[in-house]
Coordinates of C-alpha atoms in Angstrom, one line a residue:
M1 CA 44.7 46.1 -60.4
N2 CA 43.6 43.9 -63.3
E3 CA 44.6 46.5 -65.8
E4 CA 48.0 46.8 -64.3
K5 CA 48.2 43.0 -64.6
T6 CA 47.4 43.2 -68.3
L7 CA 50.1 45.9 -68.9
D8 CA 52.5 43.8 -66.9
T9 CA 51.8 40.9 -69.1
K10 CA 52.4 42.9 -72.2
N11 CA 55.9 43.7 -70.9
G12 CA 56.5 40.0 -70.5
N13 CA 56.3 39.8 -66.7
S14 CA 53.7 37.4 -65.3
R15 CA 52.2 38.6 -62.1
R16 CA 51.3 35.0 -61.1
S17 CA 53.4 32.0 -60.4
G18 CA 53.0 28.9 -62.6
V19 CA 51.3 27.1 -59.7
C20 CA 48.8 29.9 -59.3
I21 CA 48.0 29.9 -63.0
M22 CA 47.6 26.1 -63.1
G23 CA 45.4 26.3 -60.0
R24 CA 43.1 28.8 -61.8
L25 CA 43.0 26.8 -65.0
I26 CA 42.3 23.5 -63.1
G27 CA 39.4 25.3 -61.4
L28 CA 37.6 25.5 -64.7
V29 CA 37.6 21.6 -64.9
K30 CA 35.0 21.3 -62.1
P31 CA 32.0 20.6 -64.4
L32 CA 34.0 17.8 -66.0
L33 CA 35.6 16.2 -62.9
P34 CA 34.0 12.7 -63.5
V35 CA 35.5 12.5 -67.0
M36 CA 38.9 13.7 -65.6
A37 CA 38.7 11.0 -62.9
L38 CA 38.0 8.4 -65.5
A39 CA 41.0 9.6 -67.6
I40 CA 43.3 9.3 -64.6
V41 CA 42.1 5.8 -63.7
L42 CA 42.4 4.6 -67.3
G43 CA 45.9 6.2 -67.7
T44 CA 47.2 4.7 -64.5
L45 CA 46.0 1.2 -65.4
G46 CA 47.4 1.6 -68.9
Y47 CA 50.9 2.5 -67.5
L48 CA 50.8 -0.4 -65.0
C49 CA 49.9 -2.7 -67.9
A50 CA 52.9 -1.4 -69.9
I51 CA 55.3 -1.7 -66.9
F52 CA 54.2 -5.2 -65.9
L53 CA 54.1 -6.3 -69.5
T54 CA 57.8 -5.6 -69.7
I55 CA 58.6 -7.2 -66.4
L56 CA 56.6 -10.4 -67.0
A57 CA 57.7 -10.7 -70.6
G58 CA 61.4 -10.4 -69.7
Y59 CA 61.4 -12.7 -66.8
G60 CA 59.0 -15.2 -68.5
L61 CA 61.4 -15.4 -71.3
M62 CA 64.3 -15.8 -68.9
H63 CA 62.5 -18.5 -67.0
I64 CA 61.8 -20.5 -70.1
L65 CA 65.2 -20.1 -71.8
L66 CA 67.6 -19.5 -69.0
E67 CA 66.3 -21.5 -66.0
P68 CA 69.2 -24.0 -66.2
L69 CA 71.7 -21.2 -66.1
I70 CA 69.8 -19.5 -63.1
E71 CA 69.9 -22.8 -61.2
L72 CA 73.6 -23.2 -62.0
M73 CA 74.2 -19.7 -60.5
G74 CA 72.5 -20.8 -57.3
G75 CA 69.4 -18.7 -57.9
S76 CA 65.8 -19.8 -57.5
L77 CA 62.4 -18.5 -58.4
S78 CA 60.6 -17.3 -55.3
A79 CA 57.2 -18.7 -54.4
S80 CA 55.6 -15.3 -54.1
G81 CA 55.4 -12.0 -55.9
A82 CA 56.5 -12.1 -59.5
G83 CA 57.6 -15.7 -59.0
L84 CA 53.9 -16.7 -59.0
F85 CA 53.6 -15.4 -62.6
L86 CA 57.0 -16.8 -63.6
R87 CA 56.1 -20.3 -62.4
M88 CA 53.0 -20.3 -64.7
E89 CA 52.9 -22.5 -67.8
P90 CA 54.3 -20.6 -70.8
Q91 CA 50.9 -20.8 -72.6
T92 CA 49.1 -19.1 -69.7
L93 CA 51.8 -16.5 -69.3
F94 CA 51.7 -15.8 -73.1
I95 CA 47.9 -15.3 -72.9
I96 CA 48.3 -12.9 -69.9
L97 CA 50.9 -10.9 -71.9
I98 CA 48.6 -10.6 -74.9
V99 CA 45.7 -9.5 -72.7
M100 CA 47.9 -6.8 -71.0
A101 CA 49.2 -5.6 -74.4
V102 CA 45.7 -5.2 -75.8
M103 CA 44.5 -3.6 -72.6
R104 CA 47.4 -1.1 -72.7
G105 CA 46.2 0.1 -76.1
I106 CA 42.5 0.3 -75.1
L107 CA 43.3 2.0 -71.8
H108 CA 45.6 4.5 -73.5
Y109 CA 43.0 5.3 -76.1
G110 CA 40.3 5.7 -73.4
E111 CA 42.6 8.1 -71.5
Q112 CA 43.4 10.2 -74.5
Y113 CA 39.7 10.3 -75.6
C114 CA 38.6 11.6 -72.1
N115 CA 41.4 14.2 -72.0
H116 CA 40.7 15.6 -75.4
F117 CA 37.0 15.6 -74.7
I118 CA 37.7 17.7 -71.6
A119 CA 40.1 19.9 -73.5
F120 CA 37.8 20.8 -76.4
K121 CA 34.8 21.3 -74.2
L122 CA 36.8 23.6 -71.9
L123 CA 38.3 25.6 -74.8
A124 CA 34.8 26.2 -76.1
I125 CA 33.7 27.4 -72.6
I126 CA 36.8 29.6 -72.3
R127 CA 36.2 31.2 -75.7
H128 CA 32.6 32.0 -74.7
Q129 CA 34.0 33.6 -71.5
V130 CA 36.6 35.6 -73.4
F131 CA 34.1 37.0 -75.8
A132 CA 31.8 37.8 -72.9
A133 CA 34.7 39.6 -71.2
L134 CA 35.5 41.5 -74.4
R135 CA 31.9 42.5 -74.7
K136 CA 31.9 43.9 -71.1
L137 CA 35.3 45.7 -71.6
C138 CA 34.3 47.4 -74.9
P139 CA 34.5 50.0 -75.9
A140 CA 36.2 52.0 -73.1
K141 CA 38.8 49.4 -72.2
L142 CA 39.4 48.1 -75.8
E143 CA 39.7 51.5 -77.6
G144 CA 43.4 51.9 -78.5
R145 CA 44.2 48.3 -77.4
D146 CA 46.6 46.3 -79.5
K147 CA 44.1 44.4 -81.8
G148 CA 46.7 41.9 -83.0
N149 CA 47.5 40.9 -79.5
L150 CA 43.8 40.4 -78.7
I151 CA 43.5 38.2 -81.8
S152 CA 46.4 36.2 -80.6
V153 CA 44.8 35.7 -77.2
I154 CA 41.5 34.7 -78.7
T155 CA 43.1 32.3 -81.2
S156 CA 46.5 30.8 -80.5
D157 CA 46.7 31.5 -76.7
I158 CA 43.4 29.7 -76.1
E159 CA 44.4 26.9 -78.5
L160 CA 47.6 26.4 -76.5
L161 CA 45.6 25.7 -73.4
E162 CA 44.6 22.4 -75.1
V163 CA 48.1 21.2 -74.1
F164 CA 47.4 21.9 -70.5
Y165 CA 43.9 20.3 -70.3
A166 CA 44.7 17.3 -72.6
H167 CA 48.3 16.6 -71.7
T168 CA 49.1 18.1 -68.3
I169 CA 46.5 17.6 -65.6
S170 CA 45.9 13.9 -65.9
P171 CA 49.5 13.0 -66.6
V172 CA 50.5 14.6 -63.3
A173 CA 47.9 12.6 -61.4
I174 CA 48.7 9.4 -63.4
A175 CA 52.4 9.8 -62.6
V176 CA 51.7 10.2 -58.9
L177 CA 49.4 7.2 -58.8
T178 CA 51.5 4.9 -60.9
S179 CA 54.7 5.8 -59.0
F180 CA 52.9 5.1 -55.7
V181 CA 51.9 1.6 -56.9
M182 CA 55.4 0.9 -58.2
L183 CA 56.9 2.1 -54.9
L184 CA 54.7 -0.5 -53.1
F185 CA 55.7 -3.2 -55.5
I186 CA 59.4 -2.4 -55.3
G187 CA 59.2 -1.9 -51.5
G188 CA 57.8 -5.4 -51.3
I189 CA 61.1 -6.6 -52.8
S190 CA 63.4 -4.2 -50.9
P191 CA 62.6 -1.0 -48.8
L192 CA 66.0 0.4 -49.8
A193 CA 65.2 0.0 -53.5
A194 CA 61.9 1.7 -52.9
I195 CA 63.7 4.7 -51.3
L196 CA 66.0 4.9 -54.3
A197 CA 63.0 4.7 -56.7
L198 CA 61.3 7.5 -54.8
A199 CA 64.4 9.7 -55.2
G200 CA 64.5 8.9 -58.9
Y201 CA 60.8 9.7 -59.5
L202 CA 61.1 13.0 -57.6
T203 CA 64.2 14.0 -59.4
V204 CA 62.9 13.2 -62.9
G205 CA 59.3 14.2 -62.4
A206 CA 59.7 17.3 -60.2
V207 CA 63.2 18.6 -59.6
I208 CA 64.4 18.7 -63.2
P209 CA 61.1 20.1 -64.7
L210 CA 60.8 22.8 -62.0
Y211 CA 64.4 23.9 -62.6
F212 CA 64.1 24.1 -66.4
G213 CA 60.6 25.5 -66.2
K214 CA 61.9 28.4 -64.0
Q215 CA 64.7 29.0 -66.5
G216 CA 62.2 29.3 -69.4
A217 CA 59.3 31.1 -67.8
G218 CA 60.3 34.6 -68.8
R219 CA 61.2 33.4 -72.4
G220 CA 57.8 31.7 -72.7
M221 CA 55.9 34.9 -71.8
A222 CA 58.2 37.0 -74.1
F223 CA 57.5 34.6 -77.0
R224 CA 53.7 34.8 -76.6
N225 CA 53.8 38.6 -76.3
G226 CA 56.2 38.9 -79.3
F227 CA 53.9 36.6 -81.3
G228 CA 50.9 38.9 -80.5
S229 CA 52.9 42.0 -81.4
L230 CA 53.9 40.4 -84.8
N231 CA 50.3 39.6 -85.4
S232 CA 49.4 43.3 -84.9
F233 CA 52.2 44.4 -87.2
I234 CA 51.1 42.1 -90.0
L235 CA 47.5 43.2 -89.5
D236 CA 48.5 46.8 -89.8
S237 CA 50.7 46.1 -92.8
L238 CA 47.9 44.3 -94.7
R239 CA 45.4 47.1 -93.9
G240 CA 47.8 49.8 -95.0
L241 CA 49.1 47.9 -98.1
D242 CA 48.0 50.6 -100.5
E243 CA 49.7 53.4 -98.6
T244 CA 52.9 51.3 -98.1
I245 CA 53.2 50.8 -101.9
Q246 CA 52.2 54.4 -102.7
Y247 CA 54.9 55.9 -100.4
G248 CA 57.6 53.4 -101.1
Q249 CA 57.6 52.0 -97.5
G250 CA 57.6 48.3 -98.6
E251 CA 61.3 47.7 -97.9
K252 CA 61.1 49.4 -94.5
R253 CA 58.1 47.3 -93.5
R254 CA 59.8 44.1 -94.8
K255 CA 62.9 44.8 -92.8
E256 CA 60.9 45.5 -89.6
M257 CA 59.0 42.3 -90.1
E258 CA 62.2 40.3 -90.6
E259 CA 63.6 41.9 -87.4
R260 CA 60.5 41.0 -85.4
S261 CA 60.6 37.5 -86.8
D262 CA 64.3 37.1 -86.0
R263 CA 63.7 38.2 -82.4
L264 CA 60.9 35.6 -82.1
A265 CA 63.1 33.0 -83.7
G266 CA 65.9 33.8 -81.2
I267 CA 63.5 33.3 -78.3
Q268 CA 62.2 30.1 -79.8
K269 CA 65.8 28.9 -80.2
D270 CA 66.5 29.6 -76.5
L271 CA 63.4 27.6 -75.6
N272 CA 64.4 24.7 -77.9
R273 CA 67.9 24.8 -76.3
L274 CA 66.3 24.5 -72.9
E275 CA 64.1 21.7 -74.1
A276 CA 67.1 19.8 -75.5
G277 CA 69.0 20.4 -72.3
Q278 CA 66.2 19.1 -70.1
R279 CA 65.7 16.0 -72.3
S280 CA 69.4 15.2 -72.0
V281 CA 69.5 15.7 -68.3
T282 CA 66.4 13.6 -67.8
N283 CA 67.7 10.7 -69.9
L284 CA 71.1 10.9 -68.0
T285 CA 69.3 10.9 -64.7
I286 CA 67.2 7.9 -65.6
L287 CA 70.3 6.0 -66.7
L288 CA 72.1 6.9 -63.5
F289 CA 69.2 5.8 -61.3
S290 CA 68.8 2.6 -63.3
F291 CA 72.5 1.7 -62.8
A292 CA 72.2 2.7 -59.1
T293 CA 69.3 0.3 -58.7
L294 CA 71.1 -2.5 -60.4
S295 CA 74.1 -2.0 -58.2
L296 CA 72.0 -1.8 -55.1
M297 CA 70.2 -5.0 -56.1
I298 CA 73.5 -6.8 -56.7
V299 CA 74.7 -5.8 -53.2
L300 CA 71.5 -6.9 -51.6
K301 CA 71.7 -10.2 -53.5
Q302 CA 75.2 -10.8 -52.2
A303 CA 74.1 -9.9 -48.7
G304 CA 71.2 -12.4 -49.0
S305 CA 68.5 -9.7 -48.6
V306 CA 66.9 -10.6 -52.0
D307 CA 67.1 -13.7 -54.2
L308 CA 67.9 -13.7 -57.9
T309 CA 64.3 -13.3 -58.9
G310 CA 63.9 -10.3 -56.6
M311 CA 67.1 -8.7 -57.8
L312 CA 66.0 -9.0 -61.5
T313 CA 62.4 -8.1 -60.8
G314 CA 63.3 -5.0 -58.7
T315 CA 65.8 -3.8 -61.3
A316 CA 63.4 -4.3 -64.2
A317 CA 60.5 -2.7 -62.3
M318 CA 62.7 0.4 -61.6
M319 CA 63.9 0.7 -65.1
G320 CA 60.5 0.2 -66.7
S321 CA 58.6 2.5 -64.4
F322 CA 60.0 5.9 -65.4
G323 CA 57.5 6.3 -68.2
P324 CA 54.9 8.3 -66.3
V325 CA 57.4 10.7 -64.7
T326 CA 59.3 11.0 -68.0
A327 CA 56.0 12.1 -69.6
L328 CA 55.6 14.5 -66.7
A329 CA 59.2 15.8 -67.2
S330 CA 58.6 16.5 -70.9
L331 CA 55.5 18.6 -70.1
S332 CA 57.6 21.6 -69.1
N333 CA 59.0 21.8 -72.7
N334 CA 55.6 23.3 -73.8
L335 CA 54.4 24.3 -70.4
N336 CA 56.2 27.7 -70.3
Q337 CA 54.3 28.9 -73.4
T338 CA 51.1 27.3 -72.2
L339 CA 51.3 29.0 -68.8
A340 CA 52.2 32.3 -70.5
S341 CA 49.1 31.9 -72.7
G342 CA 47.1 31.0 -69.5
E343 CA 48.3 34.2 -67.8
R344 CA 47.2 36.3 -70.8
V345 CA 43.8 34.6 -71.0
L346 CA 43.2 34.9 -67.3
S347 CA 44.3 38.5 -67.2
L348 CA 41.7 39.3 -69.9
L349 CA 39.0 37.4 -68.1
E350 CA 39.8 39.1 -64.8
E351 CA 40.1 42.6 -66.2
E352 CA 37.4 44.9 -64.8
P353 CA 35.3 47.1 -67.2
K354 CA 35.3 50.8 -66.8
V355 CA 31.6 50.8 -67.3
E356 CA 29.5 48.2 -65.5
E357 CA 26.3 47.0 -67.3
V358 CA 23.0 47.7 -65.5
S359 CA 20.1 45.3 -65.2
G360 CA 17.0 44.8 -63.0
A361 CA 15.8 48.4 -63.0
E362 CA 12.4 49.4 -64.4
N363 CA 12.6 50.1 -68.2
V364 CA 11.9 53.7 -69.4
S365 CA 10.5 55.1 -72.7
F366 CA 12.3 57.8 -74.5
S367 CA 11.0 61.4 -74.0
D368 CA 14.1 63.6 -74.1
A369 CA 17.8 63.7 -73.4
Q370 CA 20.1 66.1 -71.7
A371 CA 23.6 66.6 -70.4
D372 CA 23.8 68.5 -67.1
N373 CA 27.2 70.1 -66.1
V374 CA 29.1 67.1 -67.5
D375 CA 32.8 66.8 -66.9
F376 CA 34.9 64.2 -68.7
A377 CA 38.6 63.6 -69.4
Y378 CA 40.7 60.9 -71.1
E379 CA 43.4 60.3 -68.6
E380 CA 44.9 63.9 -68.1
E381 CA 43.2 65.4 -71.2
Q382 CA 40.1 67.3 -70.2
I383 CA 37.5 67.0 -73.0
L384 CA 34.2 68.3 -71.4
K385 CA 34.0 70.8 -68.6
G386 CA 30.6 71.8 -67.1
Y387 CA 28.9 71.0 -70.4
S388 CA 25.1 71.2 -70.5
I389 CA 22.6 70.7 -73.4
H390 CA 18.9 69.7 -73.7
I391 CA 17.7 67.5 -76.6
P392 CA 13.9 67.8 -76.9
K393 CA 11.8 65.0 -78.3
G394 CA 11.2 64.9 -82.1
K395 CA 13.8 67.7 -82.9
V396 CA 17.0 67.6 -84.8
V397 CA 19.7 69.2 -82.7
G398 CA 23.0 70.1 -84.5
I399 CA 26.3 70.4 -82.6
H400 CA 28.9 72.1 -84.7
G401 CA 32.6 72.5 -83.8
A402 CA 36.1 71.8 -84.8
S403 CA 37.7 68.4 -84.6
G404 CA 38.7 67.6 -81.1
S405 CA 36.2 69.9 -79.4
G406 CA 34.4 67.0 -77.7
K407 CA 31.4 66.4 -80.0
S408 CA 32.0 62.7 -80.5
T409 CA 32.8 62.2 -76.8
L410 CA 29.4 63.6 -75.9
L411 CA 27.6 61.0 -78.1
K412 CA 29.7 58.2 -76.5
L413 CA 28.6 59.5 -73.1
M414 CA 25.0 59.5 -74.3
M415 CA 25.5 55.8 -75.3
R416 CA 27.2 55.2 -72.0
F417 CA 30.4 53.9 -73.6
W418 CA 32.1 55.8 -70.7
D419 CA 30.7 57.2 -67.5
V420 CA 30.9 60.9 -66.8
Q421 CA 33.3 62.1 -64.1
G422 CA 31.1 64.9 -63.1
G423 CA 27.5 66.0 -63.7
Q424 CA 24.9 63.7 -65.3
I425 CA 23.7 62.4 -68.7
R426 CA 20.0 61.8 -68.4
I427 CA 17.5 60.1 -70.7
S428 CA 13.8 60.6 -70.0
G429 CA 14.9 62.3 -66.8
R430 CA 16.8 59.3 -65.5
D431 CA 20.6 59.1 -65.1
V432 CA 21.9 56.7 -67.8
R433 CA 23.9 55.0 -65.0
A434 CA 20.6 53.8 -63.6
I435 CA 19.0 52.7 -66.8
N436 CA 19.2 49.0 -67.8
T437 CA 21.9 48.7 -70.4
E438 CA 19.7 46.7 -72.8
N439 CA 16.9 49.3 -72.4
L440 CA 19.4 52.1 -73.2
R441 CA 20.7 50.4 -76.3
E442 CA 17.1 49.8 -77.5
M443 CA 16.3 53.5 -77.2
E444 CA 19.4 54.7 -79.1
S445 CA 20.8 54.2 -82.6
Y446 CA 24.4 55.3 -83.1
V447 CA 26.0 56.0 -86.5
T448 CA 29.8 56.5 -86.2
Q449 CA 32.2 58.5 -88.4
E450 CA 33.6 55.3 -89.9
T451 CA 31.0 52.6 -90.6
V452 CA 32.5 49.2 -89.9
L453 CA 31.4 46.6 -92.4
F454 CA 31.9 42.9 -92.0
H455 CA 33.1 40.5 -94.7
D456 CA 29.6 39.4 -95.5
S457 CA 26.7 40.3 -97.7
I458 CA 25.1 43.7 -97.8
A459 CA 21.9 42.3 -96.4
N460 CA 23.7 40.8 -93.4
N461 CA 25.6 43.9 -92.8
I462 CA 22.4 46.0 -92.6
A463 CA 20.8 43.3 -90.5
V464 CA 23.3 44.0 -87.8
G465 CA 20.9 46.7 -86.7
K466 CA 18.2 44.1 -85.9
P467 CA 19.1 40.4 -85.6
G468 CA 16.6 38.2 -87.3
A469 CA 15.2 41.0 -89.5
S470 CA 13.3 39.9 -92.6
R471 CA 14.5 40.8 -96.1
E472 CA 11.5 43.2 -96.4
E473 CA 12.6 45.0 -93.3
I474 CA 16.2 45.2 -94.6
M475 CA 15.0 46.6 -97.9
D476 CA 12.7 49.1 -96.3
A477 CA 15.6 50.4 -94.2
A478 CA 17.8 50.6 -97.3
K479 CA 15.2 52.7 -99.1
K480 CA 15.1 55.1 -96.1
A481 CA 18.9 55.4 -96.4
S482 CA 18.7 56.0 -100.1
I483 CA 20.8 53.0 -101.0
H484 CA 18.2 50.5 -102.2
D485 CA 18.5 51.6 -105.8
F486 CA 22.3 51.2 -105.8
I487 CA 22.0 47.7 -104.2
I488 CA 19.5 46.2 -106.6
K489 CA 21.7 47.2 -109.5
L490 CA 24.6 45.0 -108.2
P491 CA 25.0 41.5 -109.8
K492 CA 23.9 39.7 -106.6
G493 CA 21.8 42.5 -105.2
Y494 CA 21.5 42.3 -101.4
D495 CA 23.6 39.1 -101.4
T496 CA 26.6 41.0 -102.8
E497 CA 29.7 40.6 -100.6
V498 CA 31.1 43.9 -99.4
G499 CA 34.7 42.6 -99.1
E500 CA 36.9 43.0 -96.1
L501 CA 36.1 46.2 -94.1
G502 CA 33.8 47.1 -97.0
D503 CA 36.6 47.8 -99.4
N504 CA 34.4 47.1 -102.4
L505 CA 32.2 50.1 -101.6
S506 CA 32.8 53.8 -101.6
G507 CA 32.8 55.9 -98.4
G508 CA 29.3 57.3 -99.2
E509 CA 27.9 53.8 -99.8
R510 CA 29.4 52.5 -96.5
Q511 CA 28.0 55.4 -94.6
R512 CA 24.5 54.9 -96.1
I513 CA 24.7 51.2 -95.0
G514 CA 25.5 52.4 -91.5
I515 CA 22.4 54.7 -91.6
A516 CA 20.3 51.9 -93.0
R517 CA 21.3 49.9 -89.9
A518 CA 20.2 52.7 -87.7
F519 CA 16.8 52.9 -89.5
L520 CA 16.4 49.1 -89.2
H521 CA 17.1 49.3 -85.4
D522 CA 14.3 51.9 -85.3
A523 CA 15.2 53.5 -82.0
P524 CA 13.5 56.8 -81.1
F525 CA 16.9 58.5 -80.4
L526 CA 19.3 58.8 -83.3
L527 CA 22.9 59.9 -82.7
L528 CA 24.9 60.8 -85.8
D529 CA 28.6 61.3 -85.5
E530 CA 30.0 63.2 -88.5
P531 CA 27.8 61.2 -91.0
T532 CA 29.1 63.2 -93.9
S533 CA 32.7 64.1 -92.8
N534 CA 34.5 62.1 -95.5
L535 CA 32.0 62.6 -98.4
D536 CA 31.8 65.0 -101.3
S537 CA 28.9 67.4 -101.6
L538 CA 26.8 65.1 -103.8
N539 CA 27.0 62.2 -101.3
E540 CA 26.5 64.6 -98.4
G541 CA 23.3 65.8 -100.1
I542 CA 22.0 62.3 -100.6
I543 CA 22.6 61.3 -97.0
L544 CA 21.1 64.5 -95.6
K545 CA 18.0 64.0 -97.8
S546 CA 17.8 60.3 -96.6
L547 CA 18.0 61.5 -93.0
K548 CA 15.3 64.2 -93.5
E549 CA 12.9 61.8 -95.2
G550 CA 13.6 58.8 -93.1
K551 CA 13.8 60.1 -89.6
G552 CA 10.1 60.4 -89.0
D553 CA 9.4 61.4 -85.4
K554 CA 12.8 60.4 -84.2
T555 CA 14.9 62.7 -82.0
V556 CA 18.3 63.3 -83.6
I557 CA 21.6 64.6 -82.5
L558 CA 23.6 65.6 -85.5
V559 CA 27.3 66.2 -84.9
S560 CA 29.6 67.6 -87.6
H561 CA 32.4 70.1 -88.2
R562 CA 30.7 71.0 -91.5
K563 CA 28.4 74.0 -91.6
S564 CA 26.5 72.5 -94.6
T565 CA 25.5 69.5 -92.6
M566 CA 23.8 71.7 -90.1
N567 CA 21.2 72.6 -92.6
L568 CA 19.2 69.6 -91.5
A569 CA 19.1 70.7 -87.8
D570 CA 16.2 72.5 -86.2
R571 CA 18.6 74.1 -83.8
V572 CA 22.4 74.4 -83.9
Y573 CA 24.8 74.7 -81.0
E574 CA 28.5 75.6 -81.3
M575 CA 31.0 73.6 -79.3
D576 CA 34.4 75.0 -78.4
H577 CA 36.8 72.7 -76.5
G578 CA 34.1 71.1 -74.4
R579 CA 32.0 74.2 -73.8
L580 CA 28.7 75.3 -75.4
S581 CA 28.4 78.6 -77.1

């Protein structure tokens, strides 16, 4: 189900509603609820300070400067409500206004500090959860997955959630609380005015955002997926830059990049158009409700239901209280992309791995390995059928066969990167599905066809095999892999940077670093997948010599399509399309 959700997300169709996504994201706030509550209280008090600052300042000024005119018009200042403030001495009122202005700034700062504290704490938590999810999904669920899209989820999608946590959750609560207080205040002047205010708050804060949010939901998801796809295209283009130049494909790649960028720009233009439309409709609605309130107050004044102070106070309160719901309305401008990002992140977090990790079982020591009538297929493609082999302890067993015959798949099943669909893979007589995953990894060292190097020093790249290894241990592993002499001749020795993906090194040098990792890991069971496939005969000889001298009493499976590589093996098996011969 979760995989289908991921595929659906890639096609731009969110399986969850916006409310459902927000509910799941809000659920992550539980550890920080006290901070969130403080942010809501500070934000509500801050808005009330701003609203009443406007009311008191306006009517205080009117009281001081225009009282004769008010009395001439037959008005009077009431003895309750706002009139109590307006009857104050100007100096006292002025001090209150200064205090409210200062408090507005302090409260707003406090609210923003709390919101961003929550946001950045949660983003760190989410990143840890995403990396943990990726670790559980790999390699079975991630092999062949669009890497650029994954990078987009890890970086920009998670970063966009900051908008939700810092600028969405508390503003919604603040708008509700502030509007409730203002409804009570306006209702104290006139119940009819309060009803009109409620209609205005709901229209601006709920109806308009929901309508425009629904209009832009599909475009928001399409933009995030398109952005991830563009990331993948750029990543591929950078990695294949040499081939692009060599075969004159630069213009074709450039045009495709422009087309993808134009499509993204078109979606962004649609989103901007929706944002502008929403802003215009929101401003127009606020203006209409403000005039409606003024008209209602004039009618009520003429009917004697309110006095002049009530008329002016009620109108000013209504006009000045749209701030929280206006902030709420503007959220949907970015909320479409934020919810799309949330859907992509949640889909990744909820995706179930094909291979579940095992823990809690009794650890085993390596004695031998075997495959017993193993069946395995990738989707509809059958790779292994009834395959059996025994790997005795301390021996080098070679498996020779053409590319695509299932040799590499066998090693991945031994590593339990996938689970067999029939039969068993056993280590020390126990099914690997019943061995603790950590224990299994400790017993095995796996050298792949293409050694992946990180943009770091040679020492740190070798140390991947044993976190926390000393320099002496790293050097000893390099000597066993016959690469120590090469490394010490480099200008910075073991501290030499290998470049991105090890571009500064030859294929043979990268492969020997991979073998050094395996020796440093020092597992009793060594799995070598085509360790010499891309090397010339000289480098092949160096690596085979290193393996022969460095393997000690380790048990080795040596997989290769080269006959010459099999010279190292004590026994060689031929594999033909998933069958042993």
